[in-house]
PDB file of C-alpha atoms in Angstrom:
ATOM      1  CA  MET A   1     117.954 119.718 102.709  1.00  0.00           C
ATOM      2  CA  GLU A   2     121.719 119.762 102.809  1.00  0.00           C
ATOM      3  CA  LYS A   3     124.116 117.416 104.252  1.00  0.00           C
ATOM      4  CA  THR A   4     127.427 118.821 105.827  1.00  0.00           C
ATOM      5  CA  ASN A   5     129.643 115.928 103.965  1.00  0.00           C
ATOM      6  CA  LYS A   6     132.130 117.824 101.953  1.00  0.00           C
ATOM      7  CA  VAL A   7     134.058 116.235  98.972  1.00  0.00           C
ATOM      8  CA  MET A   8     137.418 115.007 100.015  1.00  0.00           C
ATOM      9  CA  TRP A   9     140.128 115.836  97.236  1.00  0.00           C
ATOM     10  CA  GLY A  10     141.709 112.474  97.575  1.00  0.00           C
ATOM     11  CA  GLU A  11     138.358 110.877  96.332  1.00  0.00           C
ATOM     12  CA  ILE A  12     138.167 112.980  93.139  1.00  0.00           C
ATOM     13  CA  GLU A  13     139.737 111.316  90.072  1.00  0.00           C
ATOM     14  CA  ASP A  14     140.534 113.077  86.841  1.00  0.00           C
ATOM     15  CA  ASP A  15     136.868 113.542  85.569  1.00  0.00           C
ATOM     16  CA  GLU A  16     134.701 116.380  85.289  1.00  0.00           C
ATOM     17  CA  ASN A  17     131.757 114.475  86.215  1.00  0.00           C
ATOM     18  CA  PHE A  18     131.609 113.597  89.839  1.00  0.00           C
ATOM     19  CA  ASP A  19     128.284 112.068  90.238  1.00  0.00           C
ATOM     20  CA  TYR A  20     129.383 108.776  90.858  1.00  0.00           C
ATOM     21  CA  LEU A  21     130.489 110.147  94.378  1.00  0.00           C
ATOM     22  CA  LEU A  22     126.799 110.754  95.219  1.00  0.00           C
ATOM     23  CA  PRO A  23     124.438 108.255  96.876  1.00  0.00           C
ATOM     24  CA  ALA A  24     121.964 106.552  94.786  1.00  0.00           C
ATOM     25  CA  LYS A  25     118.730 107.756  93.786  1.00  0.00           C
ATOM     26  CA  GLN A  26     115.819 106.661  96.052  1.00  0.00           C
ATOM     27  CA  MET A  27     112.183 106.280  95.105  1.00  0.00           C
ATOM     28  CA  ILE A  28     109.408 105.918  97.986  1.00  0.00           C
ATOM     29  CA  GLY A  29     105.743 105.185  97.115  1.00  0.00           C
ATOM     30  CA  PRO A  30     103.210 105.944  95.792  1.00  0.00           C
ATOM     31  CA  ASP A  31     101.096 105.100  99.030  1.00  0.00           C
ATOM     32  CA  GLU A  32      97.378 104.758  99.575  1.00  0.00           C
ATOM     33  CA  ASN A  33      97.060 108.430  98.727  1.00  0.00           C
ATOM     34  CA  GLY A  34      99.022 108.447  95.772  1.00  0.00           C
ATOM     35  CA  ILE A  35     101.932 110.357  97.197  1.00  0.00           C
ATOM     36  CA  LYS A  36     105.368 109.521  95.589  1.00  0.00           C
ATOM     37  CA  LYS A  37     108.871 110.914  96.954  1.00  0.00           C
ATOM     38  CA  VAL A  38     111.984 110.915  94.885  1.00  0.00           C
ATOM     39  CA  ILE A  39     115.202 111.357  96.926  1.00  0.00           C
ATOM     40  CA  GLU A  40     118.263 112.331  94.835  1.00  0.00           C
ATOM     41  CA  TYR A  41     121.562 113.907  95.563  1.00  0.00           C
ATOM     42  CA  ARG A  42     123.649 116.574  93.805  1.00  0.00           C
ATOM     43  CA  PHE A  43     126.526 119.111  94.130  1.00  0.00           C
ATOM     44  CA  ASN A  44     125.702 122.817  94.564  1.00  0.00           C
ATOM     45  CA  ASP A  45     128.154 125.755  93.544  1.00  0.00           C
ATOM     46  CA  GLU A  46     130.191 125.425  96.638  1.00  0.00           C
ATOM     47  CA  GLY A  47     130.907 121.844  96.230  1.00  0.00           C
ATOM     48  CA  LYS A  48     128.695 120.595  98.854  1.00  0.00           C
ATOM     49  CA  THR A  49     126.318 117.725  98.586  1.00  0.00           C
ATOM     50  CA  VAL A  50     122.794 118.773  98.432  1.00  0.00           C
ATOM     51  CA  LYS A  51     119.842 116.212  99.074  1.00  0.00           C
ATOM     52  CA  VAL A  52     116.822 116.902  97.100  1.00  0.00           C
ATOM     53  CA  ILE A  53     113.203 115.444  97.580  1.00  0.00           C
ATOM     54  CA  THR A  54     110.513 115.798  95.042  1.00  0.00           C
ATOM     55  CA  THR A  55     107.122 114.909  96.233  1.00  0.00           C
ATOM     56  CA  THR A  56     104.301 113.996  93.623  1.00  0.00           C
ATOM     57  CA  ARG A  57     100.826 112.906  93.479  1.00  0.00           C
ATOM     58  CA  VAL A  58      99.859 109.992  91.229  1.00  0.00           C
ATOM     59  CA  ARG A  59      96.486 109.752  89.864  1.00  0.00           C
ATOM     60  CA  LYS A  60      95.005 106.893  87.932  1.00  0.00           C
ATOM     61  CA  GLY A  61      92.560 107.767  85.053  1.00  0.00           C
ATOM     62  CA  LYS A  62      90.547 105.748  82.899  1.00  0.00           C
ATOM     63  CA  ALA A  63      91.631 105.261  79.220  1.00  0.00           C
ATOM     64  CA  GLY A  64      89.514 106.660  76.327  1.00  0.00           C
ATOM     65  CA  ASP A  65      86.534 104.623  75.188  1.00  0.00           C
ATOM     66  CA  LYS A  66      87.484 101.932  72.644  1.00  0.00           C
ATOM     67  CA  ARG A  67      84.084 100.877  71.921  1.00  0.00           C
ATOM     68  CA  VAL A  68      84.133 102.915  68.519  1.00  0.00           C
ATOM     69  CA  VAL A  69      87.538 101.158  67.616  1.00  0.00           C
ATOM     70  CA  GLU A  70      86.187  97.734  68.261  1.00  0.00           C
ATOM     71  CA  ARG A  71      82.831  98.577  66.346  1.00  0.00           C
ATOM     72  CA  ARG A  72      85.114  99.388  63.381  1.00  0.00           C
ATOM     73  CA  THR A  73      87.128  96.230  63.507  1.00  0.00           C
ATOM     74  CA  SER A  74      83.748  94.301  62.894  1.00  0.00           C
ATOM     75  CA  TRP A  75      83.005  95.729  59.576  1.00  0.00           C
ATOM     76  CA  THR A  76      82.813  93.564  56.705  1.00  0.00           C
ATOM     77  CA  LYS A  77      86.058  93.633  54.575  1.00  0.00           C
ATOM     78  CA  PHE A  78      86.157  94.537  51.021  1.00  0.00           C
ATOM     79  CA  GLY A  79      88.691  94.781  48.110  1.00  0.00           C
ATOM     80  CA  ASP A  80      92.043  93.526  48.570  1.00  0.00           C
ATOM     81  CA  ALA A  81      91.454  93.329  52.360  1.00  0.00           C
ATOM     82  CA  VAL A  82      89.134  90.477  52.144  1.00  0.00           C
ATOM     83  CA  HIS A  83      92.186  88.087  51.628  1.00  0.00           C
ATOM     84  CA  ASP A  84      94.038  89.610  54.447  1.00  0.00           C
ATOM     85  CA  VAL A  85      94.262  87.757  57.937  1.00  0.00           C
ATOM     86  CA  ALA A  86      92.795  89.528  60.912  1.00  0.00           C
ATOM     87  CA  GLY A  87      95.302  92.214  61.783  1.00  0.00           C
ATOM     88  CA  GLY A  88      98.011  90.793  59.742  1.00  0.00           C
ATOM     89  CA  GLY A  89      98.454  93.462  57.203  1.00  0.00           C
ATOM     90  CA  GLY A  90      97.890  96.552  59.299  1.00  0.00           C
ATOM     91  CA  PHE A  91      96.447  98.559  56.480  1.00  0.00           C
ATOM     92  CA  THR A  92      93.168  99.302  54.929  1.00  0.00           C
ATOM     93  CA  THR A  93      94.000  99.639  51.268  1.00  0.00           C
ATOM     94  CA  VAL A  94      97.037  99.941  48.905  1.00  0.00           C
ATOM     95  CA  SER A  95      97.293 101.948  45.802  1.00  0.00           C
ATOM     96  CA  LYS A  96      98.030  99.651  42.872  1.00  0.00           C
ATOM     97  CA  GLU A  97      98.392 102.480  40.123  1.00  0.00           C
ATOM     98  CA  ASP A  98     101.613 103.431  38.742  1.00  0.00           C
ATOM     99  CA  ILE A  99     103.047 106.937  39.820  1.00  0.00           C
ATOM    100  CA  LEU A 100     105.183 108.644  37.333  1.00  0.00           C
ATOM    101  CA  LEU A 101     107.543 111.180  38.513  1.00  0.00           C
ATOM    102  CA  GLU A 102     108.253 114.248  36.416  1.00  0.00           C
ATOM    103  CA  ARG A 103     111.523 115.972  36.647  1.00  0.00           C
ATOM    104  CA  PRO A 104     110.975 119.783  37.287  1.00  0.00           C
ATOM    105  CA  LYS A 105     112.224 122.140  34.963  1.00  0.00           C
ATOM    106  CA  SER A 106     115.172 124.205  35.414  1.00  0.00           C
ATOM    107  CA  LEU A 107     114.821 127.686  37.180  1.00  0.00           C
ATOM    108  CA  TYR A 108     116.368 129.408  34.245  1.00  0.00           C
ATOM    109  CA  GLY A 109     114.481 127.402  31.504  1.00  0.00           C
ATOM    110  CA  THR A 110     115.119 124.102  29.605  1.00  0.00           C
ATOM    111  CA  LYS A 111     117.203 125.459  26.798  1.00  0.00           C
ATOM    112  CA  PRO A 112     120.913 124.021  27.098  1.00  0.00           C
ATOM    113  CA  GLU A 113     123.715 126.468  26.831  1.00  0.00           C
ATOM    114  CA  GLU A 114     124.934 126.706  23.256  1.00  0.00           C
ATOM    115  CA  THR A 115     128.367 126.838  24.356  1.00  0.00           C
ATOM    116  CA  LYS A 116     129.962 123.748  25.681  1.00  0.00           C
ATOM    117  CA  ALA A 117     133.224 122.058  25.898  1.00  0.00           C
ATOM    118  CA  SER A 118     134.009 119.402  23.330  1.00  0.00           C
ATOM    119  CA  GLN A 119     134.852 116.977  26.221  1.00  0.00           C
ATOM    120  CA  GLU A 120     131.457 117.384  27.726  1.00  0.00           C
ATOM    121  CA  LEU A 121     129.685 116.598  24.629  1.00  0.00           C
ATOM    122  CA  VAL A 122     131.332 113.343  23.937  1.00  0.00           C
ATOM    123  CA  LYS A 123     130.498 111.127  26.721  1.00  0.00           C
ATOM    124  CA  PRO A 124     129.546 107.367  26.807  1.00  0.00           C
ATOM    125  CA  GLY A 125     125.930 107.143  25.969  1.00  0.00           C
ATOM    126  CA  ALA A 126     125.757 110.757  24.690  1.00  0.00           C
ATOM    127  CA  VAL A 127     123.526 111.368  21.535  1.00  0.00           C
ATOM    128  CA  LEU A 128     125.429 113.226  18.907  1.00  0.00           C
ATOM    129  CA  MET A 129     122.470 113.082  16.303  1.00  0.00           C
ATOM    130  CA  ILE A 130     121.800 116.871  15.405  1.00  0.00           C
ATOM    131  CA  CYS A 131     119.354 117.684  12.571  1.00  0.00           C
ATOM    132  CA  ARG A 132     120.917 120.552  10.508  1.00  0.00           C
ATOM    133  CA  ASN A 133     117.388 121.414   9.210  1.00  0.00           C
ATOM    134  CA  CYS A 134     115.238 121.725  12.433  1.00  0.00           C
ATOM    135  CA  GLY A 135     118.029 121.752  14.985  1.00  0.00           C
ATOM    136  CA  LYS A 136     116.414 118.845  17.011  1.00  0.00           C
ATOM    137  CA  LYS A 137     119.025 116.673  18.976  1.00  0.00           C
ATOM    138  CA  GLY A 138     118.566 112.842  19.205  1.00  0.00           C
ATOM    139  CA  GLU A 139     115.369 112.393  17.350  1.00  0.00           C
ATOM    140  CA  HIS A 140     116.358 111.943  13.774  1.00  0.00           C
ATOM    141  CA  TRP A 141     118.963 112.160  11.144  1.00  0.00           C
ATOM    142  CA  THR A 142     119.388 115.086   8.754  1.00  0.00           C
ATOM    143  CA  ALA A 143     118.524 112.860   5.805  1.00  0.00           C
ATOM    144  CA  ARG A 144     115.350 111.729   7.414  1.00  0.00           C
ATOM    145  CA  CYS A 145     114.030 115.341   8.643  1.00  0.00           C
ATOM    146  CA  PRO A 146     110.387 115.876   7.896  1.00  0.00           C
ATOM    147  CA  THR A 147     111.371 119.205   6.569  1.00  0.00           C
ATOM    148  CA  ASN A 148     113.632 118.084   3.796  1.00  0.00           C
ATOM    149  CA  ASN A 149     110.771 118.295   1.171  1.00  0.00           C
ATOM    150  CA  HIS A 150     110.082 121.840   2.082  1.00  0.00           C
ATOM    151  CA  SER A 151     113.795 122.647   1.933  1.00  0.00           C
ATOM    152  CA  SER A 152     114.409 120.974  -1.362  1.00  0.00           C
ATOM    153  CA  THR A 153     111.314 122.827  -2.879  1.00  0.00           C
ATOM    154  CA  THR A 154     112.777 126.186  -1.520  1.00  0.00           C
ATOM    155  CA  ASP A 155     116.188 125.314  -2.928  1.00  0.00           C
ATOM    156  CA  HIS A 156     114.785 124.405  -6.248  1.00  0.00           C
ATOM    157  CA  ALA A 157     112.896 127.678  -6.548  1.00  0.00           C
ATOM    158  CA  GLU A 158     116.041 129.549  -5.588  1.00  0.00           C
ATOM    159  CA  ALA A 159     118.106 127.625  -8.300  1.00  0.00           C
ATOM    160  CA  SER A 160     115.417 128.460 -10.774  1.00  0.00           C
ATOM    161  CA  THR A 161     115.551 132.125  -9.994  1.00  0.00           C
ATOM    162  CA  ARG A 162     119.445 131.797 -10.189  1.00  0.00           C
ATOM    163  CA  THR A 163     119.175 130.147 -13.520  1.00  0.00           C
ATOM    164  CA  GLY A 164     116.783 132.712 -14.936  1.00  0.00           C
ATOM    165  CA  THR A 165     119.006 135.551 -13.719  1.00  0.00           C
ATOM    166  CA  ASP A 166     121.993 134.077 -15.160  1.00  0.00           C
ATOM    167  CA  HIS A 167     120.355 133.299 -18.409  1.00  0.00           C
ATOM    168  CA  HIS A 168     119.710 137.263 -18.808  1.00  0.00           C
ATOM    169  CA  LYS A 169     123.197 138.033 -17.963  1.00  0.00           C
ATOM    170  CA  ALA A 170     124.719 135.269 -20.495  1.00  0.00           C
ATOM    171  CA  ASP A 171     125.820 137.989 -22.796  1.00  0.00           C
ATOM    172  CA  SER A 172     127.754 139.872 -19.807  1.00  0.00           C
ATOM    173  CA  TYR A 173     131.241 139.317 -18.575  1.00  0.00           C
ATOM    174  CA  VAL A 174     131.538 137.462 -15.226  1.00  0.00           C
ATOM    175  CA  PRO A 175     134.823 137.334 -13.297  1.00  0.00           C
ATOM    176  CA  PRO A 176     136.083 133.919 -12.521  1.00  0.00           C
ATOM    177  CA  ASN A 177     135.839 134.515  -8.869  1.00  0.00           C
ATOM    178  CA  LYS A 178     132.209 135.103  -9.174  1.00  0.00           C
ATOM    179  CA  ARG A 179     131.100 132.249 -11.351  1.00  0.00           C
ATOM    180  CA  GLY A 180     129.185 129.495  -9.808  1.00  0.00           C
ATOM    181  CA  SER A 181     131.128 126.744 -11.132  1.00  0.00           C
ATOM    182  CA  ILE A 182     134.133 128.036  -9.153  1.00  0.00           C
ATOM    183  CA  THR A 183     132.671 128.423  -5.980  1.00  0.00           C
ATOM    184  CA  VAL A 184     131.340 124.968  -5.866  1.00  0.00           C
ATOM    185  CA  PRO A 185     134.029 122.600  -4.221  1.00  0.00           C
ATOM    186  CA  ASP A 186     134.770 119.201  -5.881  1.00  0.00           C
ATOM    187  CA  PRO A 187     133.799 116.441  -3.434  1.00  0.00           C
ATOM    188  CA  ARG A 188     136.425 114.150  -4.718  1.00  0.00           C
ATOM    189  CA  LYS A 189     139.083 116.567  -3.625  1.00  0.00           C
ATOM    190  CA  ARG A 190     140.306 116.703  -0.117  1.00  0.00           C
ATOM    191  CA  ASN A 191     142.935 118.033   2.130  1.00  0.00           C
ATOM    192  CA  ASP A 192     145.163 115.011   3.127  1.00  0.00           C
ATOM    193  CA  GLU A 193     146.952 117.077   5.760  1.00  0.00           C
ATOM    194  CA  ASN A 194     144.062 117.413   7.938  1.00  0.00           C
ATOM    195  CA  SER A 195     141.881 114.836   6.539  1.00  0.00           C
ATOM    196  CA  VAL A 196     140.219 111.985   8.760  1.00  0.00           C
ATOM    197  CA  ARG A 197     138.774 108.884   7.494  1.00  0.00           C
ATOM    198  CA  VAL A 198     135.688 107.470   9.330  1.00  0.00           C
ATOM    199  CA  SER A 199     134.721 104.013   8.607  1.00  0.00           C
ATOM    200  CA  ASN A 200     131.902 101.693   9.749  1.00  0.00           C
ATOM    201  CA  LEU A 201     128.996 104.321   9.133  1.00  0.00           C
ATOM    202  CA  SER A 202     125.607 103.289   8.566  1.00  0.00           C
ATOM    203  CA  GLU A 203     123.616 103.512   5.387  1.00  0.00           C
ATOM    204  CA  ASP A 204     121.734 106.402   6.722  1.00  0.00           C
ATOM    205  CA  THR A 205     124.543 108.686   7.394  1.00  0.00           C
ATOM    206  CA  ARG A 206     125.095 111.427   5.082  1.00  0.00           C
ATOM    207  CA  GLU A 207     127.418 114.465   4.735  1.00  0.00           C
ATOM    208  CA  GLU A 208     125.534 116.781   6.906  1.00  0.00           C
ATOM    209  CA  ASP A 209     125.679 114.056   9.670  1.00  0.00           C
ATOM    210  CA  LEU A 210     129.482 113.930   9.506  1.00  0.00           C
ATOM    211  CA  MET A 211     129.663 117.783   9.674  1.00  0.00           C
ATOM    212  CA  ASP A 212     127.376 117.729  12.907  1.00  0.00           C
ATOM    213  CA  LEU A 213     129.287 115.022  14.576  1.00  0.00           C
ATOM    214  CA  PHE A 214     132.799 116.398  14.037  1.00  0.00           C
ATOM    215  CA  GLY A 215     131.904 119.956  13.983  1.00  0.00           C
ATOM    216  CA  THR A 216     131.839 119.778  17.857  1.00  0.00           C
ATOM    217  CA  PHE A 217     135.544 119.515  17.958  1.00  0.00           C
ATOM    218  CA  GLY A 218     136.306 122.549  15.639  1.00  0.00           C
ATOM    219  CA  ALA A 219     135.940 123.883  12.454  1.00  0.00           C
ATOM    220  CA  VAL A 220     135.248 121.327   9.448  1.00  0.00           C
ATOM    221  CA  ALA A 221     136.170 122.492   5.747  1.00  0.00           C
ATOM    222  CA  ARG A 222     134.265 119.595   4.231  1.00  0.00           C
ATOM    223  CA  ALA A 223     132.781 116.137   4.727  1.00  0.00           C
ATOM    224  CA  TYR A 224     132.370 113.388   2.120  1.00  0.00           C
ATOM    225  CA  VAL A 225     130.779 110.006   2.287  1.00  0.00           C
ATOM    226  CA  ALA A 226     131.383 107.377  -0.333  1.00  0.00           C
ATOM    227  CA  PHE A 227     128.592 105.958  -2.214  1.00  0.00           C
ATOM    228  CA  ASP A 228     128.414 103.161  -4.701  1.00  0.00           C
ATOM    229  CA  LYS A 229     127.873 104.515  -8.287  1.00  0.00           C
ATOM    230  CA  MET A 230     125.658 101.531  -9.389  1.00  0.00           C
ATOM    231  CA  THR A 231     123.454 101.088  -6.271  1.00  0.00           C
ATOM    232  CA  GLY A 232     123.546 104.502  -4.831  1.00  0.00           C
ATOM    233  CA  THR A 233     123.997 103.077  -1.447  1.00  0.00           C
ATOM    234  CA  SER A 234     126.645 104.104   1.026  1.00  0.00           C
ATOM    235  CA  ARG A 235     129.948 102.176   1.263  1.00  0.00           C
ATOM    236  CA  GLY A 236     130.197 102.552   4.745  1.00  0.00           C
ATOM    237  CA  PHE A 237     133.241 105.105   4.943  1.00  0.00           C
ATOM    238  CA  GLY A 238     133.773 108.681   4.488  1.00  0.00           C
ATOM    239  CA  PHE A 239     136.449 111.664   4.958  1.00  0.00           C
ATOM    240  CA  VAL A 240     136.348 114.729   7.067  1.00  0.00           C
ATOM    241  CA  ASP A 241     138.566 117.561   6.402  1.00  0.00           C
ATOM    242  CA  PHE A 242     139.414 119.915   9.369  1.00  0.00           C
ATOM    243  CA  VAL A 243     140.851 123.396   9.162  1.00  0.00           C
ATOM    244  CA  ASN A 244     143.157 122.728  12.221  1.00  0.00           C
ATOM    245  CA  ARG A 245     145.192 119.657  12.580  1.00  0.00           C
ATOM    246  CA  GLU A 246     144.817 119.770  16.358  1.00  0.00           C
ATOM    247  CA  ASP A 247     141.121 119.535  16.238  1.00  0.00           C
ATOM    248  CA  ALA A 248     141.244 116.689  13.789  1.00  0.00           C
ATOM    249  CA  GLN A 249     143.604 114.613  16.536  1.00  0.00           C
ATOM    250  CA  LEU A 250     141.029 115.551  19.275  1.00  0.00           C
ATOM    251  CA  ALA A 251     138.103 114.015  17.141  1.00  0.00           C
ATOM    252  CA  ILE A 252     140.287 110.998  16.394  1.00  0.00           C
ATOM    253  CA  ASN A 253     140.851 110.492  20.194  1.00  0.00           C
ATOM    254  CA  LYS A 254     137.394 111.048  21.049  1.00  0.00           C
ATOM    255  CA  LEU A 255     135.298 109.353  18.404  1.00  0.00           C
ATOM    256  CA  ASN A 256     137.558 106.267  17.559  1.00  0.00           C
ATOM    257  CA  GLY A 257     135.590 103.450  18.997  1.00  0.00           C
ATOM    258  CA  TYR A 258     132.476 105.500  19.627  1.00  0.00           C
ATOM    259  CA  GLY A 259     128.974 104.120  19.348  1.00  0.00           C
ATOM    260  CA  TYR A 260     126.980 106.062  16.515  1.00  0.00           C
ATOM    261  CA  ASP A 261     123.804 104.859  14.964  1.00  0.00           C
ATOM    262  CA  HIS A 262     124.186 101.425  16.522  1.00  0.00           C
ATOM    263  CA  LEU A 263     127.634 101.057  15.022  1.00  0.00           C
ATOM    264  CA  ILE A 264     131.114 101.303  16.430  1.00  0.00           C
ATOM    265  CA  LEU A 265     133.077 104.224  14.285  1.00  0.00           C
ATOM    266  CA  ARG A 266     136.579 103.614  13.339  1.00  0.00           C
ATOM    267  CA  VAL A 267     138.506 107.003  12.991  1.00  0.00           C
ATOM    268  CA  ALA A 268     141.894 107.436  11.876  1.00  0.00           C
ATOM    269  CA  TRP A 269     144.209 109.737   9.760  1.00  0.00           C
ATOM    270  CA  ALA A 270     143.565 109.608   6.096  1.00  0.00           C
ATOM    271  CA  THR A 271     146.142 107.915   3.855  1.00  0.00           C
ATOM    272  CA  PRO A 272     147.916 110.534   1.728  1.00  0.00           C
ATOM    273  CA  ARG A 273     147.263 109.825  -1.651  1.00  0.00           C
ATOM    274  CA  ALA A 274     149.942 109.320  -4.456  1.00  0.00           C
ATOM    275  CA  ASN A 275     150.534 112.315  -6.643  1.00  0.00           C
TER     276      ASN A 275
END
């Protein structure tokens, strides 16, 4: 049903929605037969006002039987629900067990990449304990590795074999560059130019631990931990010689003031010794 009233341009504002120009929506009924009419107005494609009448029948039905629900509410409560007020909790039971969430394994495996930047390895809270014997990280020091006894036995057997071989060759000439005494470096000598002094070490720290710790920044020529000659305990400091001076400077910048084995390290350039 259409009305002949056409929208006047003077009544149109700068708005794309012109529904405010239409008459209000009307609702009639429902009557005794359940008939309800809804009268509303809208614009057609030609810009004319169109009256739309929608007629519907309303029927009232009975809701579902609630006797089963009421019968459940009369049951005797048990467990933690006994102390709950009627309808106060809104639940039947609550799980009291601890639920542990496991992080799923990586899609490409759990083995970390072997090549990482030194800046990523040294972060607050990062673990730099790497055992040189078994390769485990963050579990124990190299000096406390369970495989130390086996390694020492193997090394002793190899040393015995080399001693026996050298005994048979005692009468033959051995060049100086192939003699065992020449290849063993003197732990008391160090390269002062690229040497770094690290102090406030724990009693359990060994040369292997320093090699693992400082080796993340570059090639390490040697590491030395000072021990007391009388008691055999660590004196709390040591030296690390780098091949490149730039790597030594990077280690000083990253490890000075870093927490290691519950102690704060002090890393600086080693004082050159007098000739």
